[in-house]
Coordinates of C-alpha atoms in Angstrom, one line a residue:
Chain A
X1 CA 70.0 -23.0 101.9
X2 CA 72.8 -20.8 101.3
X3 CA 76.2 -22.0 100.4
X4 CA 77.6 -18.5 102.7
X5 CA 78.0 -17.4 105.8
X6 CA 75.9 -14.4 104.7
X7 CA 75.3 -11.4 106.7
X8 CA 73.4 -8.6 106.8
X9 CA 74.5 -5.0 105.9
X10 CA 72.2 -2.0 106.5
X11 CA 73.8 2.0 105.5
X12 CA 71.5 4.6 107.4
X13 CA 71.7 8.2 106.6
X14 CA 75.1 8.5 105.0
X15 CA 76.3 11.9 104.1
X16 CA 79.5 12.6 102.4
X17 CA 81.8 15.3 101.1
X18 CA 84.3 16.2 98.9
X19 CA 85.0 19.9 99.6
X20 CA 81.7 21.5 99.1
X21 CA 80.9 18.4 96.6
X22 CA 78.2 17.6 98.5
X23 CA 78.1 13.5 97.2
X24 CA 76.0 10.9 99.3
X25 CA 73.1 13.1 100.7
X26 CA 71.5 11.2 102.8
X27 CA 71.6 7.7 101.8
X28 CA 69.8 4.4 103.5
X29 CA 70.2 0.8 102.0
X30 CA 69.0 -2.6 103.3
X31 CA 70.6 -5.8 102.0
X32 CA 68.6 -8.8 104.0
X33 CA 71.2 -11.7 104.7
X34 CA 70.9 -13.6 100.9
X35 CA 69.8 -11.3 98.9
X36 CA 70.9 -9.1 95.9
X37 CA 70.5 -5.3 95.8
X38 CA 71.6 -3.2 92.3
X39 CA 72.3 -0.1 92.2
X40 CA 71.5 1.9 89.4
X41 CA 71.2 5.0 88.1
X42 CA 73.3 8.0 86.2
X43 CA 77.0 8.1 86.2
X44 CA 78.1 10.8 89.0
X45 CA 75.1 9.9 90.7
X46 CA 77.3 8.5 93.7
X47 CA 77.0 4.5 93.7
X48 CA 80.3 3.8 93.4
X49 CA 81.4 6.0 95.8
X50 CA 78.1 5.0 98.4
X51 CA 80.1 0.8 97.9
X52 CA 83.7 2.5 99.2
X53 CA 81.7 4.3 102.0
X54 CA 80.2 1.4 103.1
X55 CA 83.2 -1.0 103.3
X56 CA 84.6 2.2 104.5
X57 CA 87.4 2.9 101.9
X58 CA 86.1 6.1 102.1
X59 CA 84.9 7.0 106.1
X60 CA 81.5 8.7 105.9
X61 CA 81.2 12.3 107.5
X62 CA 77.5 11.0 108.7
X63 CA 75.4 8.2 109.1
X64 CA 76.1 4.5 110.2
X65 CA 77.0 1.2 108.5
X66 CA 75.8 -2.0 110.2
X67 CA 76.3 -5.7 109.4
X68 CA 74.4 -8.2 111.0
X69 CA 72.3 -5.2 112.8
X70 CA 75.9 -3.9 114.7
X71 CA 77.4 -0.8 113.7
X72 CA 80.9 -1.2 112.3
X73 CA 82.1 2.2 112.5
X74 CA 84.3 2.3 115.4
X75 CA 85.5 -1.1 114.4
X76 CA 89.6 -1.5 113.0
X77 CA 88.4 -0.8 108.6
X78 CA 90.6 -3.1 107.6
X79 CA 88.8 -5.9 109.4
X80 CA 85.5 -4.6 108.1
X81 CA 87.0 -5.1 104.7
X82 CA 88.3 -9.0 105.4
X83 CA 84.7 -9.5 105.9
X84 CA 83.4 -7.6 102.2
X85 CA 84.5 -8.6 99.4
X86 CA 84.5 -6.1 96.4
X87 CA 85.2 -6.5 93.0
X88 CA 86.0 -3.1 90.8
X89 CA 85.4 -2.4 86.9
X90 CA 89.4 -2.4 86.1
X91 CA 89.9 -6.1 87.8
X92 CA 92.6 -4.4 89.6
X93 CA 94.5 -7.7 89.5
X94 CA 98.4 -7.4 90.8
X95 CA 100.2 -8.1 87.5
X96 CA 103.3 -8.7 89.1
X97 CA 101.8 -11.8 90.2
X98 CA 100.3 -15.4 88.8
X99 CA 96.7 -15.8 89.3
X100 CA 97.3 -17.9 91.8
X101 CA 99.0 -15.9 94.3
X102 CA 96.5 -13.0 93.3
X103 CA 94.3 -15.1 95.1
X104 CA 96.7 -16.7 97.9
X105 CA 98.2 -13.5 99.2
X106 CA 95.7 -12.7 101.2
X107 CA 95.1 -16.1 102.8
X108 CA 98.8 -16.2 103.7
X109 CA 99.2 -12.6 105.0
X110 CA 96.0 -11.8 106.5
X111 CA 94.7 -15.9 107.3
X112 CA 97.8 -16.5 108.6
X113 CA 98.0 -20.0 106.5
X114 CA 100.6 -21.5 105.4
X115 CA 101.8 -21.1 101.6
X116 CA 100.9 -24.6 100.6
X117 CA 97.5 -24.5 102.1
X118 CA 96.8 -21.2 100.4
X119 CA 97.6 -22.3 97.2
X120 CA 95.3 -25.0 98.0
X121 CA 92.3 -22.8 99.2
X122 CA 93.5 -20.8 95.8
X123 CA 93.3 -23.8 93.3
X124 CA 90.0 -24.3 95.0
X125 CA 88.3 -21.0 94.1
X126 CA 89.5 -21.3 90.9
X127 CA 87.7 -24.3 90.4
X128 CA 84.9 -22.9 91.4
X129 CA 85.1 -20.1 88.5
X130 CA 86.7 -22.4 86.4
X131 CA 90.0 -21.2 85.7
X132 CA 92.4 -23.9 87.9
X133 CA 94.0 -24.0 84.7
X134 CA 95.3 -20.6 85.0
X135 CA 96.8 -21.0 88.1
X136 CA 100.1 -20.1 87.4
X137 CA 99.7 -17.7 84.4
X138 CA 100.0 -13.7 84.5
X139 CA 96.9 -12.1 84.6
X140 CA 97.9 -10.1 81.3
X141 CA 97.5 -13.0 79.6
X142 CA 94.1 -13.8 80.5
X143 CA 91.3 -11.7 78.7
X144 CA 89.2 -9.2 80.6
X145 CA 86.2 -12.1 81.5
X146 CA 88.8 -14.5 83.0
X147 CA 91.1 -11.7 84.9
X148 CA 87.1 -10.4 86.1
X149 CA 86.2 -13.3 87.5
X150 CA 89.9 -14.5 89.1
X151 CA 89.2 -10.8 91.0
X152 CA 85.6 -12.5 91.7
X153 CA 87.6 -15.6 93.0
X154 CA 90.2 -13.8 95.1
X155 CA 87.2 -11.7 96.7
X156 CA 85.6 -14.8 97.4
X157 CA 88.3 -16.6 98.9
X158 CA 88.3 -14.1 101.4
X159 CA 85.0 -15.8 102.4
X160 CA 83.0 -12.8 103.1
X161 CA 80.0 -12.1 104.5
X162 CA 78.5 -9.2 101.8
X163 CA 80.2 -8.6 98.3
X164 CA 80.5 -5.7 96.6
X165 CA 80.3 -5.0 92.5
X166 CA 81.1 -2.2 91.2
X167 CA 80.4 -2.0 87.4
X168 CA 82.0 -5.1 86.9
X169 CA 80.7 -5.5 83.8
X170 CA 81.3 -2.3 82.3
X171 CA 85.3 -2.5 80.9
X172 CA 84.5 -6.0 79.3
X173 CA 84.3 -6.6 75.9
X174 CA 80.6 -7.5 74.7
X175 CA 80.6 -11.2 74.3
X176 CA 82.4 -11.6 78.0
X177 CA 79.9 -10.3 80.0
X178 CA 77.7 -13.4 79.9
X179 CA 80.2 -15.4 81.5
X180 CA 80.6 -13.1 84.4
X181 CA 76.9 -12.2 84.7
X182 CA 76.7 -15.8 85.1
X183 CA 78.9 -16.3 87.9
X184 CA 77.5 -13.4 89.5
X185 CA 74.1 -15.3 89.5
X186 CA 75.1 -18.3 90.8
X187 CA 76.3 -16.3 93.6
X188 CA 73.1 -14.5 94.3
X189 CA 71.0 -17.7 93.8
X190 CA 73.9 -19.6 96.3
X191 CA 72.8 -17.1 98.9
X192 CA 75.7 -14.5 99.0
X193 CA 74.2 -11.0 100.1
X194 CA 75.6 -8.6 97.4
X195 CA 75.0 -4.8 96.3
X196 CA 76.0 -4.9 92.5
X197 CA 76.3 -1.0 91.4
X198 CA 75.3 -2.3 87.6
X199 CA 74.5 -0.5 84.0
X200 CA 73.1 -4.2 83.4
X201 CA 69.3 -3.4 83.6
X202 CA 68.8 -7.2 82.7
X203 CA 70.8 -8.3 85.6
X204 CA 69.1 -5.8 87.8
X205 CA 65.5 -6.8 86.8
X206 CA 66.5 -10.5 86.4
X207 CA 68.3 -11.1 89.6
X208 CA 68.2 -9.0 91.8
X209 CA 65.7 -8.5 94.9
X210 CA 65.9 -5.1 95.8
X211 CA 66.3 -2.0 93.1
X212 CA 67.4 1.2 93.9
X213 CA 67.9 4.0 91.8
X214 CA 70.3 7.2 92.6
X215 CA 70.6 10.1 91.5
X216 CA 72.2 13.1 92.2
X217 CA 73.6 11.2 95.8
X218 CA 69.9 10.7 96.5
X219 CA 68.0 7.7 96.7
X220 CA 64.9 8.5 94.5
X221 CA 63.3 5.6 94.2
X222 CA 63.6 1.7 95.4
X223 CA 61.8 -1.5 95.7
X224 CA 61.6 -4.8 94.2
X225 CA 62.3 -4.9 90.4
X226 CA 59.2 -5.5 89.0
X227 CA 57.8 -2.4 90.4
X228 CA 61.0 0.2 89.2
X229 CA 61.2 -1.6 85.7
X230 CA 57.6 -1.7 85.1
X231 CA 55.9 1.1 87.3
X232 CA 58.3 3.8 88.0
X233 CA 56.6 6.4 90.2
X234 CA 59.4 9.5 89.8
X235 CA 59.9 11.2 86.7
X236 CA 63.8 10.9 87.2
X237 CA 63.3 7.6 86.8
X238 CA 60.8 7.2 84.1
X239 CA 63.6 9.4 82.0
X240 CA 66.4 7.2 83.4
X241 CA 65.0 4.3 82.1
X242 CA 63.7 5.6 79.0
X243 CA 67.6 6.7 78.4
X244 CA 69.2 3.2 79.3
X245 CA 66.1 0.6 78.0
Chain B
X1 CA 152.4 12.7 59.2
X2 CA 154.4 14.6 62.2
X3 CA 150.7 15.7 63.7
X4 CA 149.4 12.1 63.0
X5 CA 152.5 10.4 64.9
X6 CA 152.0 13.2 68.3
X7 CA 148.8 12.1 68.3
X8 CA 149.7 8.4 68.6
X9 CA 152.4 8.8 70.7
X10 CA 150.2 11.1 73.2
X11 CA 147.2 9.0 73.1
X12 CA 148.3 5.1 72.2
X13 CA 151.8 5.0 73.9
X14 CA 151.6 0.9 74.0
X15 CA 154.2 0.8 76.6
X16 CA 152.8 3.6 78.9
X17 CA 149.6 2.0 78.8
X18 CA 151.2 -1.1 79.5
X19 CA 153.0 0.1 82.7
X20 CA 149.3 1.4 84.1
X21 CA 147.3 -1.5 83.1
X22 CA 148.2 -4.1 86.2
X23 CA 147.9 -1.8 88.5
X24 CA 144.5 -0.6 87.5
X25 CA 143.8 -4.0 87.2
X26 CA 145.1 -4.3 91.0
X27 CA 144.0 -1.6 92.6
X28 CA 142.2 0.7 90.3
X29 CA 139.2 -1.3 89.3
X30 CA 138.2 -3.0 92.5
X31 CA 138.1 0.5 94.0
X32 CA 136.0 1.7 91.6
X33 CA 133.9 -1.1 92.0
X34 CA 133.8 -0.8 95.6
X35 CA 133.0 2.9 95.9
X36 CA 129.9 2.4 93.0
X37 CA 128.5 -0.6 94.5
X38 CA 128.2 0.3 98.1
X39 CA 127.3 3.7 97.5
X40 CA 124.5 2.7 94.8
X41 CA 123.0 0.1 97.8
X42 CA 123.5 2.8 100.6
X43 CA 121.6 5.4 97.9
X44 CA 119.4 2.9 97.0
X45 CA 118.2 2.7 100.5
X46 CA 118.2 5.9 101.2
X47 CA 116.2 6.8 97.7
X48 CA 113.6 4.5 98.6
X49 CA 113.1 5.9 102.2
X50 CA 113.0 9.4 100.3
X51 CA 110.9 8.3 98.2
X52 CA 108.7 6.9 101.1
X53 CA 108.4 10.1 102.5
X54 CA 107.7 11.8 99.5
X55 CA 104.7 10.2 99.0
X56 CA 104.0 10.0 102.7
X57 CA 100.4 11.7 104.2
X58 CA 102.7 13.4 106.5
X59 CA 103.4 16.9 104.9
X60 CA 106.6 17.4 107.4
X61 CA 108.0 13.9 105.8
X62 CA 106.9 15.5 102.3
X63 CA 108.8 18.7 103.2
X64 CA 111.8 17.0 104.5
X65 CA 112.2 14.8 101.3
X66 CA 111.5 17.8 99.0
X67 CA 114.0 20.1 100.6
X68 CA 117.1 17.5 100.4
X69 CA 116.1 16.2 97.1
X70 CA 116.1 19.8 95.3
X71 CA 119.5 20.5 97.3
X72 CA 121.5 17.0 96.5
X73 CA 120.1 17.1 92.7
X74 CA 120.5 21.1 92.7
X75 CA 124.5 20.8 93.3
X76 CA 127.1 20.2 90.8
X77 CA 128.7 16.4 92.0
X78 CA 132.3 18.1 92.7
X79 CA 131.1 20.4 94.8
X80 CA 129.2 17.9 97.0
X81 CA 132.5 15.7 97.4
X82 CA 134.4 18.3 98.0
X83 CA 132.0 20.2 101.0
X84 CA 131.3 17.2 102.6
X85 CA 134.8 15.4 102.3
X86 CA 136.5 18.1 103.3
X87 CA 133.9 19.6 105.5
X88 CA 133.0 16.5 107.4
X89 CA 136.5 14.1 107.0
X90 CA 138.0 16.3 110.5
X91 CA 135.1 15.5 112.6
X92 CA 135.2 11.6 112.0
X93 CA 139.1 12.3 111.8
X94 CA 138.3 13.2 115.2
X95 CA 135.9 10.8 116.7
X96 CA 137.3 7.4 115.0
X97 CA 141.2 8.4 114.7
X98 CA 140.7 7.8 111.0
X99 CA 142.3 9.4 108.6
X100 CA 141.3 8.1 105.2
X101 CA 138.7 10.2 103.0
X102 CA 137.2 6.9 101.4
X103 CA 134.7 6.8 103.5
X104 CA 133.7 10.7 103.3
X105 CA 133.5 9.7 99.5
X106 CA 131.4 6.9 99.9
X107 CA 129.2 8.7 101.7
X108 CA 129.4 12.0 99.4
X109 CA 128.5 9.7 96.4
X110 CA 125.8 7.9 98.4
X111 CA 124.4 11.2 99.6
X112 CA 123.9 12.6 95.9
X113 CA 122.9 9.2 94.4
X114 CA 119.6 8.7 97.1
X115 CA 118.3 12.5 96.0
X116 CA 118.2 10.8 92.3
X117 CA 117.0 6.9 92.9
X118 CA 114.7 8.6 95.5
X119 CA 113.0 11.0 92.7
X120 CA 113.3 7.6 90.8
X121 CA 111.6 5.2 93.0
X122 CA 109.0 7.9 93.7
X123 CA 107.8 8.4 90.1
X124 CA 107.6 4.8 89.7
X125 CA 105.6 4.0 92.9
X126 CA 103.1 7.2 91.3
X127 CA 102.5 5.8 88.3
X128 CA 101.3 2.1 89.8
X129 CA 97.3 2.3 88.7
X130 CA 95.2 3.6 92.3
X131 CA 92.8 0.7 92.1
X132 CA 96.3 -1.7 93.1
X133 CA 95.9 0.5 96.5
X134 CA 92.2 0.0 96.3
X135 CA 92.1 -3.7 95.7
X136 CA 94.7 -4.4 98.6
X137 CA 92.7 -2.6 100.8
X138 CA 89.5 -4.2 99.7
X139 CA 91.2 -7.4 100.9
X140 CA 91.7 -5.9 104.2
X141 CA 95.3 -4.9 104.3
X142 CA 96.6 -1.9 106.0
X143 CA 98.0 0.9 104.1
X144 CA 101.5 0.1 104.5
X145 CA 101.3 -3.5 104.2
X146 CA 99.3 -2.2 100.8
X147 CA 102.4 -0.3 99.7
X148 CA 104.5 -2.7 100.9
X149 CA 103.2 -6.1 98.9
X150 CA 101.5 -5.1 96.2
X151 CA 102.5 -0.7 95.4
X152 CA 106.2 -0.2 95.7
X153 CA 107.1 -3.8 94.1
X154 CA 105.4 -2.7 90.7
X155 CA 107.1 0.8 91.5
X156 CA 110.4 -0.5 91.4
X157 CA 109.9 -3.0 88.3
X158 CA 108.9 0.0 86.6
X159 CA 111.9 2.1 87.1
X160 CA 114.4 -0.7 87.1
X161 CA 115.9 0.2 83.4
X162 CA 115.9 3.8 85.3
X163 CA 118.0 2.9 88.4
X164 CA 120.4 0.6 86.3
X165 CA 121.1 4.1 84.6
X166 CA 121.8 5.8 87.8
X167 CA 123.9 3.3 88.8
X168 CA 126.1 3.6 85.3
X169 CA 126.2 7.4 85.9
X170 CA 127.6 6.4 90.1
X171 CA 130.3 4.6 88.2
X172 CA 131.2 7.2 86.3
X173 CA 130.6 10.0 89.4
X174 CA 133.0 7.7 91.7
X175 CA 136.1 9.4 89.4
X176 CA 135.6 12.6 91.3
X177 CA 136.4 11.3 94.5
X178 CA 140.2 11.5 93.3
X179 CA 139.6 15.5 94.9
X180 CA 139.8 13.9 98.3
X181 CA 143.2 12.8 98.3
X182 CA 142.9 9.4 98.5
X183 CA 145.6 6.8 99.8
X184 CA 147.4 5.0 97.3
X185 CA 145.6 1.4 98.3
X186 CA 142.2 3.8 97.5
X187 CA 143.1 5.1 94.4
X188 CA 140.7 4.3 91.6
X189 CA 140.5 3.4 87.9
X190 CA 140.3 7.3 87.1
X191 CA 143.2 9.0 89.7
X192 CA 145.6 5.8 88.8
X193 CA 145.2 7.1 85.2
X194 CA 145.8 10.5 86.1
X195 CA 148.7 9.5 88.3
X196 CA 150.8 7.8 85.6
X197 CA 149.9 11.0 83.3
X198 CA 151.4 13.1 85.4
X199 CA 154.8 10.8 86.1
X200 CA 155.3 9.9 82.1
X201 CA 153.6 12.9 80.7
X202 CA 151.6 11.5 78.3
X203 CA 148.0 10.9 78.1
X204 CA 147.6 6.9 76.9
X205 CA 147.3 5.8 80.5
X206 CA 143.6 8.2 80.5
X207 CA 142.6 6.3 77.3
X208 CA 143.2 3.1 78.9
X209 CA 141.1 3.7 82.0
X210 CA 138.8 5.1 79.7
X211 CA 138.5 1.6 78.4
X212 CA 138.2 0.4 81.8
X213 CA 134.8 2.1 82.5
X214 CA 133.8 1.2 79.0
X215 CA 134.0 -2.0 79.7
X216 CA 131.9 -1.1 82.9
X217 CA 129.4 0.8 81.7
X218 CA 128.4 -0.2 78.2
X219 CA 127.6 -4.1 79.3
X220 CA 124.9 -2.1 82.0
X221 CA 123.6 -0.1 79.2
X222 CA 122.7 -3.1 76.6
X223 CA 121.1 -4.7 80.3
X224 CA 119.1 -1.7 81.0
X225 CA 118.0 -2.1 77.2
X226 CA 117.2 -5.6 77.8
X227 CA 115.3 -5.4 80.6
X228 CA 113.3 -2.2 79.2
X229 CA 112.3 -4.6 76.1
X230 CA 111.4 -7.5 78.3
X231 CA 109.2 -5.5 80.6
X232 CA 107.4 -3.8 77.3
X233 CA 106.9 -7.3 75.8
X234 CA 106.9 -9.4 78.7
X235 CA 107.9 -13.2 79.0
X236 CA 106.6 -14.9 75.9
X237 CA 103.5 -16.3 76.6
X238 CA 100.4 -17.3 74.8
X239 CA 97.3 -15.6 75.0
X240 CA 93.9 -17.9 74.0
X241 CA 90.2 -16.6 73.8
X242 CA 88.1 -16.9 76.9
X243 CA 86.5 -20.1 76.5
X244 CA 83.1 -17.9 77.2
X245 CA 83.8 -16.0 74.6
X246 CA 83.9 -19.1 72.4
X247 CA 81.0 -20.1 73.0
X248 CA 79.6 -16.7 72.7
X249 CA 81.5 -14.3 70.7
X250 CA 82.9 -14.2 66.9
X251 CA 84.1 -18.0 66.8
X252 CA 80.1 -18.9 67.1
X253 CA 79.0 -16.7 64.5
X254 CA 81.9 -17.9 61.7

């Protein structure tokens, strides 16, 4: 039973460039409705930039992005985007405002409700990541775990059909990834369909369903965790992991 | 002691400086005031539509921006007032019957101002982080509602200590505007100075406007140090350990 109104979000054949940077070559992903896909693989290898294509911060010269088997591409982006939540490495919090309005701007703006039930909907998703009691500080004065997961709550409050992580992880300090890798599995296991573009090789063989590994803006190899962490058929990967294990 | 009484006489003449006073009081300060204030909201405007289309993905907006900041910030101040004061008070002389320059000053000191808040406003809206852009759009906003909410506010907090500067240096500009010939009612803290200089021949009624914009200016530069130390520090608030990390991190292992 999922605790989302999941979709889900298939990328065929997307090509991109920057210039003659030839970055996504070709690139395919399946996400089924619920479950978790990482990413992994080499920095430069193109899985951040394959997330922004896909929720289309970035607009693909080839290929198609579907959700819920429909392709979105001649869709209005920004209403693409209301329907993906992503959460970046930096937080990317507005530090100009409280946590709470982090959160409620977008309800009020782009929900159209009103500013008392936003805050409402707001102090709700905080509960849920367990930081109601930060509702009205700054997000300077949180530390990097709690601004990470206020940007998981803000994302969430969106409530979006896929999210997005992209190295979210990656800028914390050691002992504060285990509270976000937490919340990010209880997502997965509530039934959220995510892509989580990860250097966590624990969290990619623990909890996620689907593996794939980039490099180079190629996909070289993917498939269910146990087979990439414990039988990996390309030497790129077999060096890859021998690098990062 | 001769050379040490001239000096007195020319610069702290009590009673000259006494005559001027009131009447920069009267007339003097609130021009001064006036022409400062609504040019620096009429540049301020104008700044932040520069800066706007400075940034903008349209390269004529960029051109058009570029071309009239370099001019405006390119031009010594009196030679601005005087070209379009003189250049431009006939035509509204003409098409409004008016035939005061204040408003050609206004608008030469608003004119100049914009080219620097613009220059201002659009290094501050640069240096906001690009994942603020990213995250807004993430959420499903449009790139101008983006800029709009979340960019240019941080832009502007930035620069504020910046703009407060500008503003001290329109108070100070606004004393060129005497070139225009201004009406008597008009006349501010700077020409009223020069005025009685010229009637009594001596120079105390210069130090005591000089003491008028003083008292203007140095107020707005402990604020603008103020500010710049609040926004380095912030508000004083207390920071604790993530409660994950207590649980976790170097508290457990003590």
């Amino acid at each position: 039973m999922s605790e989302f109104a999941s979709g889900t979000l298939t990328a065929k054949n997307i090509h991109l460039s920057f210039g003659s940077n030839h970055v996504l070559r070709g690139i395919d992903l399946h996400v089924e409705k619920g479950t978790t896909a990482s990413v992994i693989g080499p920095s430069g290898s193109g899985k951040s930039t394959l997330l922004r294509v896909m929720n289309r911060l970035i607009e693909p010269d080839q290929g198609d992005i579907l959700l819920d088997g429909r392709s979105v591409l001649k869709d209005n982006p920004d209403e693409l985007r209301r329907r993906i939540g992503m959460v970046f490495q930096q937080f990317n919090l507005f530090p100009h405002k409280t946590v709470a309005e982090n959160i409620s701007l977008a309800l009020r703006k782009l929900r159209g409700m009103s500013k008392e039930q936003a805050r409402d909907e707001a102090l709700a998703q905080l509960d849920l990541v367990g930081l109601k009691h930060k509702a009205d500080s700054r997000p300077a004065n949180l530390s990097g775990g709690q601004q990470q997961r206020v940007a998981i709550a803000r994302a969430l409050a969106m409530k979006p059909e896929v999210m997005f992580f992209d190295e979210a992880t990656s800028a914390l300090d050691p002992e504060l990834v285990k509270g976000v890798l937490a919340l990010m599995t209880d997502l997965a296991q509530g039934g959220m369909t995510m892509v989580v573009v990860t250097h966590e090789m624990g969290f990619s063989r623990n909890v996620s369903d689907i593996v794939t590994f980039m490099d180079a803006g190629v996909v070289v190899e993917s498939g269910p965790p146990e087979q990439l962490f414990t039988n990996p058929q390309t030497e790129r990967l077999q060096g890859f992991l021998s690098d990062v294990l | 002691m001769d050379i040490l009484n001239q000096l007195a006489n020319t610069f702290f003449d009590w009673k000259a400086m006494g005559e001027v006073i009131p009447k920069m009081f009267a007339v003097g300060l609130p021009n001064t005031i006036v022409l400062a204030v609504v040019s620096g909201v009429i540049g301020t405007a104008l700044g932040m539509l520069l800066a706007l289309m400075g940034i903008s993905r349209n390269a004529a907006a960029r051109w058009v921006a570029r071309i009239y900041t370099d001019i405006l910030r390119g031009l010594p101040p009196v030679l601005t007032i005087l070209v379009i004061g003189f250049g431009f008070g006939p035509i509204i002389r003409e098409l409004t019957g008016s035939t005061s320059p204040y408003p050609m000053a206004i608008a030469a000191l608003s004119l100049m101002s914009g080219a620097y808040i613009g220059e201002i406003f659009r290094s501050g809206i640069q240096s906001v982080d690009k994942g603020q852009l990213e995250a807004t759009r993430a959420l499903g906003f449009s790139y101008g509602s983006s800029m709009r909410l979340v960019v240019v506010p941080q832009g502007i907090r930035r620069v504020l200590p910046a703009l407060v500067n500008q503003f001290i240096a329109l108070i100070k500009e606004s004393s060129l505007v005497f070139m225009l010939g201004l009406l008597a009612t008009e006349r501010e803290i700077f020409q009223i100075g020069k005025d009685a200089a010229a009637n009594s021949g001596n120079l105390s009624p210069y130090v005591a406007a000089a003491i008028f914009y003083l008292a203007l200016t140095i107020p707005l530069t402990h604020f603008v140090n103020f500010i710049d130390a609040r926004m380095r520090a912030g508000r004083p608030e207390k920071k604790e350990p993530d409660e994950a990390a207590a649980l976790v991190g170097k508290g457990a292992q003590a």
